[in-house]
mmCIF file of C-alpha atoms in Angstrom:
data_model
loop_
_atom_site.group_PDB
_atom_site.id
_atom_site.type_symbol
_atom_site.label_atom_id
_atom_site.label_comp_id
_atom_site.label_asym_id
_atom_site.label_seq_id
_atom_site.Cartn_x
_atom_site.Cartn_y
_atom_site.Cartn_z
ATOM 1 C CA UNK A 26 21.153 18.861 31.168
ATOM 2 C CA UNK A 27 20.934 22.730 30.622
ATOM 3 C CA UNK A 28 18.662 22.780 27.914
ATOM 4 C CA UNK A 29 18.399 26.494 26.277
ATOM 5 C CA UNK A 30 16.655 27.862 23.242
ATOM 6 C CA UNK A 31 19.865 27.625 20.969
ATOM 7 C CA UNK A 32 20.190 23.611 21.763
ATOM 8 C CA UNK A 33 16.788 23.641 20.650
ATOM 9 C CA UNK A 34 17.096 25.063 17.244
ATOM 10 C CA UNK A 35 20.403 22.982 16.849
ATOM 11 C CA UNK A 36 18.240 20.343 18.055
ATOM 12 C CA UNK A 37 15.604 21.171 14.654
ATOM 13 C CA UNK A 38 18.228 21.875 12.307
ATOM 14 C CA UNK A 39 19.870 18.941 12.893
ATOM 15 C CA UNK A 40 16.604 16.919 11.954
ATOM 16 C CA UNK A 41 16.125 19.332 9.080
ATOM 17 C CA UNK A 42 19.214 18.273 8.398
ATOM 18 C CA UNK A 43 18.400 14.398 8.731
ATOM 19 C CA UNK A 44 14.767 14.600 6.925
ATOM 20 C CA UNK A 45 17.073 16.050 3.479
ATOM 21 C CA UNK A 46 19.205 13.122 4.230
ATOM 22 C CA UNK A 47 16.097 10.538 4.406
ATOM 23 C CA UNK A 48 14.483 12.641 1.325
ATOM 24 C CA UNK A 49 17.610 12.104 -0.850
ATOM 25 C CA UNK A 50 17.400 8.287 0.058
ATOM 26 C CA UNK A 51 13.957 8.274 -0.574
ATOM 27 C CA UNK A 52 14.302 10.172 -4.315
ATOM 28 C CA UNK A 53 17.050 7.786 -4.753
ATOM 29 C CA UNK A 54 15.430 4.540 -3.976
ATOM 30 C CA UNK A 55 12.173 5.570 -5.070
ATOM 31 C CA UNK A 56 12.286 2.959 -8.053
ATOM 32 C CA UNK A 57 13.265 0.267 -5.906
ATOM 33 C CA UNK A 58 10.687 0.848 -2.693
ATOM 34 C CA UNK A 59 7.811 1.213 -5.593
ATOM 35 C CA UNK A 60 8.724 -1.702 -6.966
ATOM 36 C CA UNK A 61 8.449 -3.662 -3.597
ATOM 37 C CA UNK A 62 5.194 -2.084 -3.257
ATOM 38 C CA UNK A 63 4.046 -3.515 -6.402
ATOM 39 C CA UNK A 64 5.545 -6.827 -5.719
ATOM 40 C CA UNK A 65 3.730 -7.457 -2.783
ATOM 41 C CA UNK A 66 0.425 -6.356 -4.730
ATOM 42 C CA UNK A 67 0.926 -6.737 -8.482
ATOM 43 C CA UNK A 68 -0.720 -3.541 -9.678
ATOM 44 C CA UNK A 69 -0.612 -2.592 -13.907
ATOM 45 C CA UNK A 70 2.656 -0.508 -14.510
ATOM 46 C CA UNK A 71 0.220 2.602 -15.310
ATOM 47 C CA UNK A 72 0.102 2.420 -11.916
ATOM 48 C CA UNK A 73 3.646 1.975 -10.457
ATOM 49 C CA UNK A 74 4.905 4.848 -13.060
ATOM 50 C CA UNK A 75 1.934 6.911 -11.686
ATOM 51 C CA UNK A 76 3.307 6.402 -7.861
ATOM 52 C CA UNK A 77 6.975 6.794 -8.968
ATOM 53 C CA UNK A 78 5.443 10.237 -10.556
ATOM 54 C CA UNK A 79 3.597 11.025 -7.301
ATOM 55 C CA UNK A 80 6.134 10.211 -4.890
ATOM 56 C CA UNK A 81 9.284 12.846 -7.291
ATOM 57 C CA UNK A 82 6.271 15.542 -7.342
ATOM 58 C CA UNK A 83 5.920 15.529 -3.655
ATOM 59 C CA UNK A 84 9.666 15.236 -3.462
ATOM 60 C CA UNK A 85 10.057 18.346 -5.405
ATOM 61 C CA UNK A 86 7.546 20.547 -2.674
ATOM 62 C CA UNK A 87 9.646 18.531 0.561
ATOM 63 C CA UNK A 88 12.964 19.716 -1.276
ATOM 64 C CA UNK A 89 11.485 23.721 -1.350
ATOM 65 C CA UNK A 90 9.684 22.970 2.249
ATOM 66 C CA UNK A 91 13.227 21.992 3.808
ATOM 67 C CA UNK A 92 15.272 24.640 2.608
ATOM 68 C CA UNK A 93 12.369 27.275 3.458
ATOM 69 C CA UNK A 94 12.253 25.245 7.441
ATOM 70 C CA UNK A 95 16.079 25.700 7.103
ATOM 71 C CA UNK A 96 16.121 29.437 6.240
ATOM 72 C CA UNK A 97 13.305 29.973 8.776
ATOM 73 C CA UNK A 98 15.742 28.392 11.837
ATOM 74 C CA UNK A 99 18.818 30.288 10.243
ATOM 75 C CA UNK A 100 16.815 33.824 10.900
ATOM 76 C CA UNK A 101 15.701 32.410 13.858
ATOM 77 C CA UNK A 102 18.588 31.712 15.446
ATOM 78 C CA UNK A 103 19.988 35.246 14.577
ATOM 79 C CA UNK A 104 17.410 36.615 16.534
ATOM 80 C CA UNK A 105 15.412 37.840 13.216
ATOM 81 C CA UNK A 106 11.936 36.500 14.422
ATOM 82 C CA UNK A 107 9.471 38.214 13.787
ATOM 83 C CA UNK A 108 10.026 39.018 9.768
ATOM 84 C CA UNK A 109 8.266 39.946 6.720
ATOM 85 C CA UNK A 110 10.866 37.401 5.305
ATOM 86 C CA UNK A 111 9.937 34.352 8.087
ATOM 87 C CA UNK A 112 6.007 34.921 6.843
ATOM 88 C CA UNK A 113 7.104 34.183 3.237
ATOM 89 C CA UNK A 114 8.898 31.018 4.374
ATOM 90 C CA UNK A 115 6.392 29.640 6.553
ATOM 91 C CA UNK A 116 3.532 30.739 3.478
ATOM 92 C CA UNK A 117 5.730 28.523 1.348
ATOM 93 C CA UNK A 118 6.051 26.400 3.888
ATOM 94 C CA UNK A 119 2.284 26.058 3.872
ATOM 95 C CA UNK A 120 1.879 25.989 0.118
ATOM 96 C CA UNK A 121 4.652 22.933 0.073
ATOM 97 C CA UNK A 122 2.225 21.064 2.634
ATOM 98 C CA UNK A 123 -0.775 22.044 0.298
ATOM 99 C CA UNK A 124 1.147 21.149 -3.026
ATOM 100 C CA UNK A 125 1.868 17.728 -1.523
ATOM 101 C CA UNK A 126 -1.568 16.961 -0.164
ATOM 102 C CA UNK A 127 -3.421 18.056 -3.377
ATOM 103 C CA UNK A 128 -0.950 15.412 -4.957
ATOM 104 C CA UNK A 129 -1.549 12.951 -2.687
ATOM 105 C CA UNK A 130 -5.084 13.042 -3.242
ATOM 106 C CA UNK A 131 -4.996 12.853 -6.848
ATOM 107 C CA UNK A 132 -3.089 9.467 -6.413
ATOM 108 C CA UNK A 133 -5.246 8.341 -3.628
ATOM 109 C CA UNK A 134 -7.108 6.024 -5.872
ATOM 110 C CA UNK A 135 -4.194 4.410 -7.003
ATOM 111 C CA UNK A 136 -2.803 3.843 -4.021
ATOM 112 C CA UNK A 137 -4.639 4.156 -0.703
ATOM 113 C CA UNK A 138 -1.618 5.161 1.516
ATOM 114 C CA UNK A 139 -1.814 8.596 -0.638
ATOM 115 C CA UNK A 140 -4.990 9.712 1.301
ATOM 116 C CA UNK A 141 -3.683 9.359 4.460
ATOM 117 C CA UNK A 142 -0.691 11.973 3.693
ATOM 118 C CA UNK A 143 -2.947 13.801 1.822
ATOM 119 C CA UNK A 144 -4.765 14.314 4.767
ATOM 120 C CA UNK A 145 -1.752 14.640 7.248
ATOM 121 C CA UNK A 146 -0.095 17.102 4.511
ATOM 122 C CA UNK A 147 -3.533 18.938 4.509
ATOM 123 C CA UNK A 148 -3.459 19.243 8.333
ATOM 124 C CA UNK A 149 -0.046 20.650 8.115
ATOM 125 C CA UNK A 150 -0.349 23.024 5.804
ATOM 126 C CA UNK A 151 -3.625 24.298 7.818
ATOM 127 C CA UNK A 152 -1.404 24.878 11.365
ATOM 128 C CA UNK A 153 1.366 26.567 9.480
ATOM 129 C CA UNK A 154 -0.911 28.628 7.731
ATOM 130 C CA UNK A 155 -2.321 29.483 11.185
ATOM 131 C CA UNK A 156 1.322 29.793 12.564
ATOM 132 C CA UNK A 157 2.007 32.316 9.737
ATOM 133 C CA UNK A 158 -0.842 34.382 10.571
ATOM 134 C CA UNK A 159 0.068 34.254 14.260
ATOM 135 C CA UNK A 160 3.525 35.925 13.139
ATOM 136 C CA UNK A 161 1.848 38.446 10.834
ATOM 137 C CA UNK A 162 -0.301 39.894 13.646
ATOM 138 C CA UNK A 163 3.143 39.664 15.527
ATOM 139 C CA UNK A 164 4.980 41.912 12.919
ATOM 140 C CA UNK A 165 2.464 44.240 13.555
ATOM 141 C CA UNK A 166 1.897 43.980 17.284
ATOM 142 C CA UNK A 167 5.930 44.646 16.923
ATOM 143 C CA UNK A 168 6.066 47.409 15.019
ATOM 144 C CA UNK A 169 3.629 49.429 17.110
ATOM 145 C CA UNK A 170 5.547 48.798 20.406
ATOM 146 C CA UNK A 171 9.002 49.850 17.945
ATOM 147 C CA UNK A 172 6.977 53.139 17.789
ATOM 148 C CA UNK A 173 6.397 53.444 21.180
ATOM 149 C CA UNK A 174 8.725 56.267 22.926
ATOM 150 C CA UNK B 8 -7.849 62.782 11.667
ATOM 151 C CA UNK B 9 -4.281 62.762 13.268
ATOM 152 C CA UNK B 10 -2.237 63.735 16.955
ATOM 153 C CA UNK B 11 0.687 66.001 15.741
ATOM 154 C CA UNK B 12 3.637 66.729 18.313
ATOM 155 C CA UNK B 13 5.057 69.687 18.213
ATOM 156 C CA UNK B 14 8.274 69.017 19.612
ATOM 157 C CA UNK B 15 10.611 70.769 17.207
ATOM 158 C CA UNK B 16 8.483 74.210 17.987
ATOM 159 C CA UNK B 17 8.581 73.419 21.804
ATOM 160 C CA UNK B 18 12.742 72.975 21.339
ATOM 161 C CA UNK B 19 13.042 76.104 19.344
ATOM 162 C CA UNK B 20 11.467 77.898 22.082
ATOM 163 C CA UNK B 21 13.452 76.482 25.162
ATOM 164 C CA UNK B 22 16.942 76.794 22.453
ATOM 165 C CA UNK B 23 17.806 72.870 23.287
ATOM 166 C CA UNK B 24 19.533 70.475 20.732
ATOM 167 C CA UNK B 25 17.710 67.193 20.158
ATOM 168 C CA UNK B 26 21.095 65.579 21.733
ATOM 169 C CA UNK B 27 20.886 67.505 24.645
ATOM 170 C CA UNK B 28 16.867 66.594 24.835
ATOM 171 C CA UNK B 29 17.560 62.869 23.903
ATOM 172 C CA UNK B 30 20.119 62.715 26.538
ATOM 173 C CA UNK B 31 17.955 64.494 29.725
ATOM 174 C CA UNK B 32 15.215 62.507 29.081
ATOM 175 C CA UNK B 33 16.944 59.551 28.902
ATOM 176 C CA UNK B 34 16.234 58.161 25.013
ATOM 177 C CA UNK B 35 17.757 57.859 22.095
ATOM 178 C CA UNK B 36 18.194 60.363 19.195
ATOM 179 C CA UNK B 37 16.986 57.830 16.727
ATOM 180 C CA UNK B 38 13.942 57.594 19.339
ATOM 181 C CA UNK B 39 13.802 61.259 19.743
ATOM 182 C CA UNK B 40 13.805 61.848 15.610
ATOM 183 C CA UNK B 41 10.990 59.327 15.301
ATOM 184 C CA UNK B 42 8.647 61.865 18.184
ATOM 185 C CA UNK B 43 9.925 65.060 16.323
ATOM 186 C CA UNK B 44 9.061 63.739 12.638
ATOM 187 C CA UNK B 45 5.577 62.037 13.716
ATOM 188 C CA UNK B 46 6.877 58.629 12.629
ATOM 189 C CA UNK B 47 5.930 57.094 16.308
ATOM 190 C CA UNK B 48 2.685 55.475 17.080
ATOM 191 C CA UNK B 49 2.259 55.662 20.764
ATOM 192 C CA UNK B 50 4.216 57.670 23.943
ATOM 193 C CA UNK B 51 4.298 56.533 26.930
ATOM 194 C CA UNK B 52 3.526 59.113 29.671
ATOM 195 C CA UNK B 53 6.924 58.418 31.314
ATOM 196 C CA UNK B 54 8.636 60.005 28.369
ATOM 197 C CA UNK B 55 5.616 62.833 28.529
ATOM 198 C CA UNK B 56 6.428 63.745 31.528
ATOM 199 C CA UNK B 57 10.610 63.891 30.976
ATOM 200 C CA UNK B 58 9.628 66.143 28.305
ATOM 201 C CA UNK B 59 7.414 68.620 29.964
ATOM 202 C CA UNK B 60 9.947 68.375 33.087
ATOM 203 C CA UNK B 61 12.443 69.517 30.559
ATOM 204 C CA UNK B 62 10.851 71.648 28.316
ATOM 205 C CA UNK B 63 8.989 72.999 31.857
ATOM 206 C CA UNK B 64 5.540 72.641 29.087
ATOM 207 C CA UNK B 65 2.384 71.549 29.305
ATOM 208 C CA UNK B 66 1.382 67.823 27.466
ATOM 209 C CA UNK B 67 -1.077 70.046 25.236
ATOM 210 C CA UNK B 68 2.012 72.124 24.212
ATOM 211 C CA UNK B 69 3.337 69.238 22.799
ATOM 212 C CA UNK B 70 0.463 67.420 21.579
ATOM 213 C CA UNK B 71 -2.044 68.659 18.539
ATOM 214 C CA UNK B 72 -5.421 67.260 17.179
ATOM 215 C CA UNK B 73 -6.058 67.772 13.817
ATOM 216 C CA UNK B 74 -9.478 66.918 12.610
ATOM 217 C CA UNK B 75 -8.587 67.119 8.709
ATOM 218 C CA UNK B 76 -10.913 65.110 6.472
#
């Protein structure tokens, strides 16, 4: 198979375009899967209303992270790389991860799943942080060799 | 502290249009505005030396330091 940078980006939109899909489900069964949860361990309701409130919070930054990931391939794949406007959707980007994780950990106690995506939200947010720097020092590096005659 | 290019002096001399210029050196207006007006932030000696074939000049001619503070 001839596989080319456009397939690719197809190829990423597509599971943008399937993680919206799963994060509708999710903000749309979120009652139900919470309430399995607490069936399997009875917990106080305090509890299961504080997950319920945990998991629509973090649904709220995955909602802005998506459509920032989706207006990050959309310049991408009209050749608009290296942007001031791709740095302020991967910062967001980064802030969505952060958002998430410091959410995460609040609820940890509650519910110990919560610290592991804290701490795999946390990660994330740290490499595209580290990506977004990458493309700042690009945008420069670019701009000089614009200048070059 | 800055390199000024004194391009547009150089072209007044020698009586050649900046299309004329762009097009003998092989580069673009747009490119050739952004040398005259001190907008670019490098030049590559290739493009030096189409210039001072063309404007039969010497780099220095071209280029200026100013030491303002």
């Amino acid at each position: 198979m001839n596989w080319n940078k456009d397939k690719s980006i197809a190829l990423s939109r597509i599971c943008t375009a399937v993680f919206a899909v799963l994060l509708l489900a999710l903000d749309i069964g979120c009652y139900w899967i919470v309430k399995w949860f607490s069936d399997i361990r009875p917990v106080p309701w305090q509890y299961s209303a504080l997950r319920m409130a945990a998991v629509y919070l973090c649904s709220v930054f995955a909602w802005l992270l998506l459509v920032h990931l989706w207006k990050l391939l959309g310049n991408i794949s009209r050749e608009e790389v290296f942007t001031e406007g791709n740095v302020r959707h991967l910062r967001a980007v980064s802030w969505c991860c952060l958002g998430a994780a410091c959410i995460c950990l609040v609820c940890s106690p509650v519910c110990l799943p919560f610290l592991f995506i804290a701490g795999a939200a946390g990660f994330m947010a740290l490499i595209v942080c580290i990506v977004k720097n990458v493309f700042q020092q690009a945008i420069a590096m670019k701009s000089e060799l614009d200048l070059t005659i | 502290m800055e390199i000024r290019m004194n391009l547009d002096v150089m072209m007044a001399k020698r009586k050649i249009t900046s299309g004329e210029l762009a097009e003998r050196i092989g580069i673009t207006q747009a490119n050739l505005s952004i040398l005259k007006t001190g907008k670019a932030k490098a030049i590559r000696f290739s493009t030096l030396m189409a210039l001072c074939h063309e404007l039969q000049c010497q780099p220095g001619d071209l280029l200026e330091f100013h030491d303002d503070v």
